[in-house]
Coordinates of C-alpha atoms in Angstrom, one line a residue:
Chain A
M603 CA -28.5 4.2 8.6
M604 CA -29.7 2.3 11.6
I605 CA -28.2 0.0 13.3
S606 CA -31.1 -2.8 14.1
P607 CA -31.6 -3.3 18.0
V608 CA -31.3 -7.0 18.1
K609 CA -27.9 -6.8 16.1
I610 CA -26.6 -4.2 19.0
W611 CA -27.8 -6.9 21.4
R612 CA -26.4 -10.1 19.9
R613 CA -22.8 -8.7 19.7
Q614 CA -22.9 -7.8 23.2
K615 CA -23.2 -11.7 23.6
E616 CA -19.9 -12.3 22.4
I617 CA -17.9 -8.9 23.2
R618 CA -19.0 -9.8 26.9
S619 CA -15.8 -12.3 26.4
L620 CA -13.5 -10.7 25.1
L621 CA -13.4 -7.7 28.0
H622 CA -11.0 -7.0 31.0
K623 CA -8.3 -9.3 28.5
K624 CA -4.6 -8.3 28.2
G625 CA -2.9 -8.1 24.6
T626 CA -0.1 -7.0 23.0
V627 CA -0.5 -4.4 19.6
L628 CA 0.1 -6.7 16.6
S629 CA -0.6 -2.7 14.2
W630 CA -1.6 0.2 14.3
T631 CA -3.2 3.6 12.4
F632 CA -4.8 6.6 13.2
I633 CA -7.5 7.0 10.9
Y634 CA -8.0 10.9 9.8
A635 CA -11.1 10.0 7.1
P636 CA -14.0 8.2 8.9
P637 CA -17.0 6.8 8.3
E638 CA -19.9 9.1 9.0
E639 CA -20.9 7.1 12.0
F640 CA -17.5 8.0 13.3
K641 CA -17.2 11.3 11.9
K642 CA -17.8 13.1 15.6
N643 CA -14.7 11.1 16.8
A644 CA -12.1 11.4 14.5
P645 CA -8.9 11.4 13.9
Y646 CA -8.9 8.6 16.6
A647 CA -6.4 5.5 17.1
V648 CA -7.5 1.8 16.3
V649 CA -5.0 -1.1 17.1
L650 CA -5.4 -4.5 16.5
V651 CA -4.2 -6.8 18.9
A652 CA -2.9 -10.3 19.8
L653 CA -4.7 -11.2 22.7
D654 CA -3.2 -13.3 26.0
N655 CA -5.6 -15.7 25.7
G656 CA -4.7 -16.6 22.0
E657 CA -7.1 -14.5 20.4
R658 CA -7.1 -11.5 17.9
A659 CA -9.8 -8.1 18.1
F660 CA -10.2 -5.1 16.8
G661 CA -10.7 -2.1 19.0
Q662 CA -10.0 1.6 19.3
L663 CA -6.9 2.5 21.2
V664 CA -7.7 5.9 24.5
E665 CA -6.6 7.6 26.9
C666 CA -3.3 7.1 24.3
D667 CA -0.3 9.9 23.9
K668 CA -0.9 9.5 20.1
D669 CA 3.2 9.6 19.4
S670 CA 3.5 6.7 22.6
I671 CA 1.8 4.3 20.0
K672 CA 3.8 1.1 18.4
I673 CA 4.2 -1.7 17.4
G674 CA 4.0 -4.4 20.5
M675 CA 3.3 -2.1 23.3
P676 CA 0.9 -3.6 25.9
V677 CA -2.7 -2.5 25.9
Y678 CA -6.1 -4.3 27.8
S679 CA -9.8 -3.8 26.7
I680 CA -12.2 -2.1 27.9
L681 CA -16.5 -0.8 27.5
R682 CA -16.9 1.4 25.9
K683 CA -19.4 3.6 23.9
V684 CA -18.8 2.7 19.9
R685 CA -21.4 3.9 17.7
E686 CA -24.1 6.2 18.2
V687 CA -26.4 7.4 14.6
S688 CA -28.7 9.3 15.6
A689 CA -30.2 10.7 19.6
E690 CA -32.8 8.3 18.7
D691 CA -30.9 4.8 18.4
I692 CA -30.1 2.7 20.9
I693 CA -26.2 3.9 21.6
A694 CA -24.0 1.1 20.8
Y695 CA -21.1 -0.7 23.5
G696 CA -18.1 -2.5 22.7
L697 CA -14.2 -3.5 22.6
K698 CA -12.4 -0.6 23.0
F699 CA -8.1 -0.8 24.0
K700 CA -6.5 1.6 27.0
P701 CA -2.6 1.1 27.2
Y702 CA -1.2 -0.4 30.6
E703 CA 2.7 -0.7 32.1
K704 CA 3.9 -4.1 32.3
N705 CA 6.0 -4.2 35.6
Chain B
M371 CA -9.4 -21.0 -26.7
I372 CA -10.9 -17.7 -25.5
S373 CA -10.2 -14.2 -26.5
V374 CA -10.7 -10.5 -25.3
I375 CA -11.4 -9.0 -28.8
G376 CA -12.3 -5.7 -27.8
Y377 CA -12.4 -3.0 -24.9
Y378 CA -14.2 0.4 -24.6
T379 CA -13.9 2.8 -21.3
T380 CA -15.4 6.1 -21.0
K381 CA -13.4 8.4 -18.8
F382 CA -12.4 8.4 -15.2
G383 CA -13.0 11.3 -12.8
E384 CA -15.8 13.3 -11.5
L385 CA -18.8 12.8 -14.1
W386 CA -21.7 14.6 -12.7
E387 CA -23.5 14.7 -15.7
K388 CA -23.7 11.1 -15.8
S389 CA -25.1 9.0 -13.4
L390 CA -24.6 4.6 -13.3
F391 CA -26.5 3.3 -16.3
D392 CA -25.6 6.7 -18.7
L393 CA -22.0 5.4 -17.4
V394 CA -23.1 1.9 -18.8
E395 CA -25.7 2.6 -21.4
E396 CA -22.0 4.3 -23.1
A397 CA -19.7 1.2 -21.8
L398 CA -22.5 -0.7 -23.7
F399 CA -22.6 0.9 -27.2
G400 CA -18.4 2.0 -27.1
V401 CA -17.3 -1.1 -27.7
L402 CA -20.1 -2.7 -29.5
K403 CA -18.7 -0.1 -32.0
E404 CA -15.4 -0.5 -31.0
C405 CA -15.4 -4.6 -31.9
H406 CA -18.3 -3.8 -35.2
I407 CA -20.7 -6.1 -33.7
E408 CA -24.0 -6.3 -34.0
K409 CA -25.4 -6.8 -30.8
G410 CA -27.4 -9.3 -32.1
K411 CA -24.1 -11.2 -31.5
I412 CA -24.0 -11.5 -27.6
D413 CA -25.3 -14.4 -26.1
A414 CA -24.5 -13.0 -22.6
I415 CA -24.0 -10.1 -20.3
F416 CA -21.5 -9.6 -16.7
F417 CA -21.4 -7.0 -15.0
G418 CA -19.2 -6.4 -12.0
N419 CA -20.0 -3.4 -9.4
M420 CA -20.6 -2.9 -6.1
M421 CA -22.2 -0.3 -4.5
G422 CA -25.5 0.2 -6.6
G423 CA -27.7 -1.2 -4.1
T424 CA -25.6 0.4 -1.3
L425 CA -25.1 3.8 -2.2
E426 CA -28.2 4.3 -4.9
N427 CA -30.0 2.0 -4.3
N428 CA -30.6 0.5 -6.8
L429 CA -30.9 -3.7 -7.5
H430 CA -31.3 -5.0 -10.1
S431 CA -30.0 -4.6 -12.2
P432 CA -28.9 -6.9 -14.9
S433 CA -32.7 -5.7 -15.9
K434 CA -32.3 -2.0 -16.6
I435 CA -29.0 -3.4 -19.0
A436 CA -31.4 -5.6 -20.5
E437 CA -33.5 -3.0 -20.6
I438 CA -30.8 -0.4 -22.1
M439 CA -29.7 -2.6 -25.0
G440 CA -33.5 -3.7 -25.8
T441 CA -32.7 -7.2 -25.4
H442 CA -34.1 -10.7 -23.6
I443 CA -30.3 -12.4 -23.0
P444 CA -28.6 -12.8 -19.5
V445 CA -27.6 -10.7 -17.3
F446 CA -25.2 -11.3 -13.8
R447 CA -24.1 -9.0 -11.9
A448 CA -21.0 -10.1 -10.0
E449 CA -20.2 -8.2 -6.6
A450 CA -16.8 -9.1 -4.6
A451 CA -15.9 -5.4 -3.7
C452 CA -13.0 -3.9 -5.2
A453 CA -13.0 -7.0 -7.0
S454 CA -16.3 -6.8 -8.7
G455 CA -14.4 -6.5 -12.1
G456 CA -12.7 -9.2 -12.0
A457 CA -15.4 -11.6 -10.3
A458 CA -18.0 -10.1 -13.5
F459 CA -14.6 -11.5 -16.2
H460 CA -13.5 -14.5 -14.6
L461 CA -17.3 -15.8 -14.5
A462 CA -17.9 -15.3 -18.1
H463 CA -14.5 -16.6 -19.2
T464 CA -15.8 -20.0 -17.3
Y465 CA -19.8 -19.5 -19.3
L466 CA -17.2 -19.3 -22.7
E467 CA -15.7 -22.9 -21.5
A468 CA -19.0 -23.9 -20.8
N469 CA -20.2 -22.8 -24.0
T470 CA -18.3 -22.9 -27.3
G471 CA -18.9 -20.2 -30.5
K472 CA -20.4 -18.1 -27.5
T473 CA -19.5 -14.1 -27.7
V474 CA -20.4 -12.4 -24.5
L475 CA -20.2 -8.9 -23.0
V476 CA -18.9 -8.6 -19.4
I477 CA -19.3 -4.0 -18.1
G478 CA -17.6 -2.8 -14.5
A479 CA -19.3 0.1 -13.3
E480 CA -19.2 2.4 -10.7
K481 CA -20.8 6.0 -9.6
M482 CA -19.4 7.2 -6.2
T483 CA -19.5 11.1 -7.0
D484 CA -23.0 11.7 -5.9
Y485 CA -22.5 11.5 -2.1
S486 CA -20.6 12.5 0.4
P487 CA -16.8 11.2 1.4
E488 CA -17.6 10.2 4.8
E489 CA -21.4 8.2 2.7
V490 CA -18.9 6.5 0.3
I491 CA -16.4 5.6 3.6
S492 CA -19.8 4.1 5.3
A493 CA -20.9 1.7 2.3
L494 CA -16.9 0.6 1.0
T495 CA -16.8 -0.3 4.3
A496 CA -19.4 -2.4 4.1
A497 CA -17.0 -5.2 2.5
S498 CA -15.0 -5.6 6.1
S499 CA -15.8 -7.5 9.0
G500 CA -18.3 -6.5 11.6
E501 CA -15.6 -5.5 13.9
E502 CA -13.5 -3.8 11.5
Q503 CA -16.6 -1.7 11.1
E504 CA -17.4 -1.3 14.6
S505 CA -13.8 -0.4 15.5
G506 CA -14.5 2.7 13.0
L507 CA -11.1 1.4 10.2
T508 CA -11.7 1.9 6.6
F509 CA -10.1 0.9 3.6
P510 CA -7.5 2.9 4.2
G511 CA -6.9 1.9 7.8
L512 CA -6.9 -1.2 7.2
Y513 CA -4.3 -1.0 4.6
A514 CA -2.4 1.0 6.7
M515 CA -2.0 -1.2 9.4
M516 CA -0.8 -4.0 6.7
A517 CA 2.3 -1.0 6.0
Q518 CA 3.2 -0.6 9.6
V519 CA 4.3 -4.8 9.9
Y520 CA 6.1 -4.7 6.5
L521 CA 7.6 -0.8 6.7
Q522 CA 8.9 -2.1 10.8
K523 CA 9.4 -5.7 9.6
Y524 CA 11.8 -4.5 6.6
N525 CA 12.9 -1.1 7.9
Y526 CA 11.1 1.0 5.1
S527 CA 9.8 4.6 6.2
K528 CA 6.9 5.7 4.7
I529 CA 8.7 7.8 1.9
D530 CA 9.4 4.7 0.4
L531 CA 6.5 3.9 -0.8
S532 CA 5.1 7.4 -2.6
Y533 CA 7.6 6.0 -5.5
V534 CA 4.7 3.8 -6.2
S535 CA 2.4 6.7 -6.7
Y536 CA 5.3 8.9 -8.7
K537 CA 5.1 6.2 -11.1
N538 CA 1.8 5.9 -12.1
H539 CA 1.0 9.2 -11.7
Y540 CA 3.5 9.5 -14.6
H541 CA 1.5 6.8 -16.0
G542 CA -2.0 8.4 -16.1
S543 CA -0.5 12.0 -17.2
L544 CA -0.6 10.2 -20.7
N545 CA -4.0 8.3 -20.7
D546 CA -7.1 10.4 -21.5
K547 CA -9.2 8.6 -20.2
A548 CA -7.5 9.0 -16.2
H549 CA -8.5 10.3 -13.7
F550 CA -5.9 12.3 -13.2
R551 CA -3.4 13.2 -15.8
K552 CA -1.0 15.1 -13.4
K553 CA 2.9 14.8 -12.9
I554 CA 3.0 14.9 -8.9
S555 CA 6.8 15.0 -7.3
L556 CA 8.7 12.8 -4.2
Q557 CA 7.5 15.7 -2.1
E558 CA 4.5 16.5 -2.4
I559 CA 3.1 12.9 -2.4
E560 CA 5.2 12.4 1.3
S561 CA 4.0 16.0 2.3
S562 CA -0.1 15.1 1.5
P563 CA -3.0 15.3 4.6
L564 CA -3.2 12.1 5.6
V565 CA -6.2 9.8 5.2
A566 CA -4.6 6.7 8.2
Y567 CA -1.4 7.4 9.4
P568 CA 1.1 6.2 7.4
L569 CA -0.8 6.2 4.3
G570 CA -1.2 9.9 2.9
V571 CA -4.2 10.7 0.3
L572 CA -1.8 10.6 -2.8
D573 CA -1.1 7.0 -1.1
C574 CA -4.8 6.3 -1.7
S575 CA -6.8 5.7 -4.6
P576 CA -9.5 8.3 -5.8
I577 CA -13.2 8.7 -5.4
S578 CA -14.3 8.0 -9.3
D579 CA -17.4 7.1 -11.4
G580 CA -16.8 5.1 -14.9
A581 CA -17.6 2.7 -16.6
S582 CA -15.5 0.0 -19.1
A583 CA -16.3 -2.9 -21.0
I584 CA -14.8 -5.8 -23.2
I585 CA -16.3 -8.7 -25.9
M586 CA -15.4 -11.9 -24.9
T587 CA -15.7 -14.8 -27.5
S588 CA -15.3 -18.4 -27.9
D589 CA -17.0 -18.5 -31.6
K590 CA -13.7 -19.0 -34.4
T591 CA -15.4 -17.6 -36.6
L592 CA -16.4 -14.3 -35.2
L593 CA -12.5 -14.5 -34.0
S594 CA -11.0 -14.9 -37.7
K595 CA -12.9 -11.5 -39.2
Q596 CA -11.2 -9.9 -35.4
K597 CA -8.0 -7.7 -36.6
K598 CA -6.7 -7.3 -32.9
A599 CA -7.4 -9.6 -30.0
I600 CA -5.9 -11.6 -27.4
R601 CA -5.9 -15.3 -25.7
V602 CA -6.6 -15.7 -22.5
L603 CA -4.1 -18.5 -21.2
S604 CA -5.3 -18.6 -17.6
T605 CA -7.8 -17.3 -14.7
E606 CA -8.1 -17.6 -11.6
V607 CA -9.7 -17.0 -7.9
A608 CA -8.4 -17.2 -4.7
T609 CA -10.3 -15.5 -0.6
D610 CA -9.2 -15.7 2.0
T611 CA -11.1 -14.1 5.9
I612 CA -13.1 -11.1 5.4
S613 CA -11.4 -10.0 8.7
L614 CA -7.9 -8.7 8.9
K615 CA -7.0 -10.5 11.9
N616 CA -6.8 -14.0 11.6
R617 CA -4.6 -13.8 8.1
K618 CA -1.9 -15.7 8.9
F619 CA 0.8 -12.4 7.6
I620 CA -0.7 -9.2 7.3
D621 CA 2.7 -7.8 5.1
G622 CA 1.4 -9.1 2.0
I623 CA -2.0 -11.1 0.9
E624 CA -1.9 -15.0 0.9
A625 CA -4.9 -15.1 -1.3
T626 CA -3.0 -13.1 -4.1
Q627 CA -0.1 -15.6 -3.6
I628 CA -2.8 -18.6 -4.5
A629 CA -4.5 -16.6 -6.8
G630 CA -1.1 -15.4 -8.7
K631 CA 0.7 -19.4 -8.8
K632 CA -2.0 -21.0 -10.3
A633 CA -2.6 -19.0 -12.7
F634 CA 1.1 -19.0 -14.1
H635 CA 0.3 -22.5 -13.7
K636 CA -1.9 -22.7 -15.8
A637 CA -0.8 -20.7 -18.6
G638 CA 2.4 -22.4 -18.0
I639 CA 4.7 -19.3 -17.7
E640 CA 6.9 -17.9 -15.3
P641 CA 7.0 -14.6 -13.7
D642 CA 10.0 -13.5 -16.3
S643 CA 7.9 -13.8 -18.9
I644 CA 5.6 -11.0 -18.3
Q645 CA 6.0 -7.7 -19.5
I646 CA 2.8 -5.0 -18.5
A647 CA 0.7 -5.7 -15.0
E648 CA -1.4 -3.9 -14.1
L649 CA -1.8 -4.6 -10.6
H650 CA -4.1 -3.9 -7.9
D651 CA -2.9 -0.4 -6.6
C652 CA -5.0 0.5 -3.6
F653 CA -3.6 2.3 -1.8
S654 CA 0.5 2.5 -2.6
I655 CA 1.8 -0.3 -0.1
A656 CA -0.6 -2.7 -2.2
E657 CA 1.4 -2.7 -5.2
L658 CA 4.4 -3.2 -3.3
F659 CA 2.6 -6.9 -2.0
A660 CA 1.3 -7.4 -5.4
M661 CA 5.0 -7.5 -6.8
E662 CA 6.2 -9.7 -4.4
D663 CA 2.9 -12.3 -3.7
L664 CA 3.7 -12.4 -7.7
G665 CA 7.0 -14.0 -7.4
F666 CA 8.1 -10.5 -9.5
W667 CA 10.0 -9.2 -6.8
K668 CA 11.7 -11.0 -3.7
K669 CA 9.2 -11.3 -0.7
G670 CA 11.3 -8.0 1.9
S671 CA 12.5 -5.8 -1.8
A672 CA 9.9 -4.2 -3.1
G673 CA 10.7 -1.4 -1.0
K674 CA 13.9 -0.9 -1.7
R675 CA 13.7 -1.6 -5.6
I676 CA 10.5 0.7 -6.4
S677 CA 12.7 3.3 -5.2
L678 CA 15.2 2.6 -8.2
L679 CA 11.2 2.6 -10.0
E680 CA 13.0 -0.5 -11.8
T681 CA 8.5 -0.6 -13.3
M682 CA 8.3 2.3 -15.0
L683 CA 7.7 2.9 -18.2
N684 CA 11.0 3.3 -20.8
S685 CA 13.1 2.2 -17.7
G686 CA 15.4 0.0 -19.5
N687 CA 13.3 -3.0 -17.4
S688 CA 11.8 -6.1 -18.9
L689 CA 7.9 -5.7 -16.6
T690 CA 6.6 -2.2 -16.8
T691 CA 3.2 -2.2 -14.2
N692 CA 0.4 -0.3 -13.7
T693 CA 1.4 1.8 -17.5
S694 CA -3.4 2.8 -17.6
G695 CA -2.0 4.9 -14.4
G696 CA -2.9 2.4 -11.5
L697 CA -6.4 2.6 -9.4
K698 CA -3.8 6.3 -7.8
A699 CA -3.9 8.1 -11.1
A700 CA -6.2 6.5 -12.9
G701 CA -9.1 5.7 -11.0
H702 CA -11.0 3.5 -9.0
P703 CA -14.9 3.5 -10.2
V704 CA -14.3 -0.2 -8.1
G705 CA -16.6 -2.3 -10.9
A706 CA -15.2 -0.6 -13.4
T707 CA -11.5 -1.4 -12.3
G708 CA -10.7 -5.0 -13.1
I709 CA -12.7 -4.6 -16.4
K710 CA -9.9 -1.9 -17.2
Q711 CA -7.5 -3.7 -16.0
I712 CA -7.6 -5.9 -18.9
G713 CA -8.9 -3.2 -21.6
E714 CA -5.1 -1.9 -20.5
V715 CA -3.5 -4.9 -21.3
Y716 CA -5.5 -5.5 -24.4
L717 CA -4.1 -1.9 -25.8
Q718 CA -1.0 -3.2 -24.9
L719 CA -0.7 -6.3 -26.0
T720 CA -2.4 -5.0 -29.1
K721 CA -0.3 -2.3 -29.4
Q722 CA -2.6 0.9 -29.4
A723 CA -1.7 2.1 -25.8
G724 CA -0.5 5.2 -27.9
S725 CA 2.1 7.5 -25.7
R726 CA 2.6 4.9 -23.4
Q727 CA 3.2 2.1 -25.0
V728 CA 5.7 -1.1 -23.8
K729 CA 7.6 -2.6 -26.7
N730 CA 7.3 -5.7 -27.7
A731 CA 4.6 -6.7 -24.9
K732 CA 4.1 -10.0 -25.7
K733 CA 2.4 -11.5 -22.2
G734 CA 0.7 -9.3 -19.6
L735 CA -1.4 -10.3 -16.1
T736 CA -3.7 -8.6 -14.2
H737 CA -4.3 -8.0 -10.5
N738 CA -7.6 -7.5 -9.0
I739 CA -8.3 -7.6 -5.3
G740 CA -11.5 -7.6 -3.2
G741 CA -11.6 -5.6 0.4
S742 CA -8.2 -6.2 2.5
G743 CA -7.3 -9.2 0.4
G744 CA -10.4 -11.6 0.3
T745 CA -11.0 -11.7 -2.6
A746 CA -7.5 -11.8 -5.2
I747 CA -7.8 -12.2 -9.1
V748 CA -5.1 -13.3 -11.6
S749 CA -5.3 -13.7 -15.6
I750 CA -2.0 -14.0 -18.0
F751 CA -3.0 -13.2 -21.5
G752 CA -0.8 -13.4 -24.9
V753 CA -1.5 -12.4 -28.2

């Protein structure tokens, strides 16, 4: 299933305001049975984050040791490739999260 | 007064020899035969189905149903993800409230096993928010996130969830229409391969094919001829955000609380008057949420009480849940589930449930959820 380039363009405008924000993990899971378009990434961690600005967001958690993921851990939002349905399609970039050390 | 006067369901499972509309045909004519009613007596049909469009490229199913049945009556399709069956039932009930002396057929069906698990997961995921889809979340993933918060908040662990599947597989072993008729041990459940941590494959309802149908009437003459009927005491729907992220809480489902409260109020009874309930156990955690959100058990206590198997058949307690095997063992052909739940309550209240019969069941409840809790439908029945 192709993702409309127009849809990706509209979404980019929303993503911009969510980038490089700090927050904490409200909940998390590790996906072993993915949808078709995420098959090659599995297994992967997904977190629900309360951003420090009061907003909430979902995203995959990257650059993180699997055993260290826990509710309450500090993370920040980054821009990463999220979906590539086929080689001919536009690559969708979106929100992911990375852990950081709180001083 | 609106009554359910008959029920028929196909077997649930991997039914490779049957298409969506083969299943629909079997259930349509099956329920008419069960009730000894001519098709000319049916005034309208309500069809619950989620993925006919996304998976099979089959829309305009009402017209297809008219073709199968050989009729020109109104036929409507209802879609509310996994609550599509419950939504069809609720709309049929509303139709009968507005039209006295009428009879309707409500059918739910889904064909899921023609496709790879990844394709089915993608199609199911269409019922979550765009942002959830973009992050690679699935429904097991969303319920896993809800489970994580519940388990941590009330100090439970993954093992405490296993009792739901244990109980429901035992019940499923007694239901000849169930997808799985095998009893499973707690150890098998705990050690089953992970789908979305902390949920393993034996915490999750399966991908199934199946169709279920009931006939409902507000026609007093027709009702007086039917030996086995149950009354609809109430049916209530509540909705919430499609995304989990902006809910007030995620260690439970607020839409269930709202629909449940209204349904009990309208029926004029309290939760302790219910002897049997079919609850939406799409994942093990979901039955624990339902028990608490409907007011059967106190918030935070379900993790402990389920381990005592209080709601298992012949436990000697006042409430038995998911005697059909629930979504877990009976199977979860999405659109059919909400109708099968009502059918199971019908069988129990009319004493036709065979080896899984609950003695002296007088009041029953069904609880059907769409998505991660964006739709909740709670209905109460009595004899």
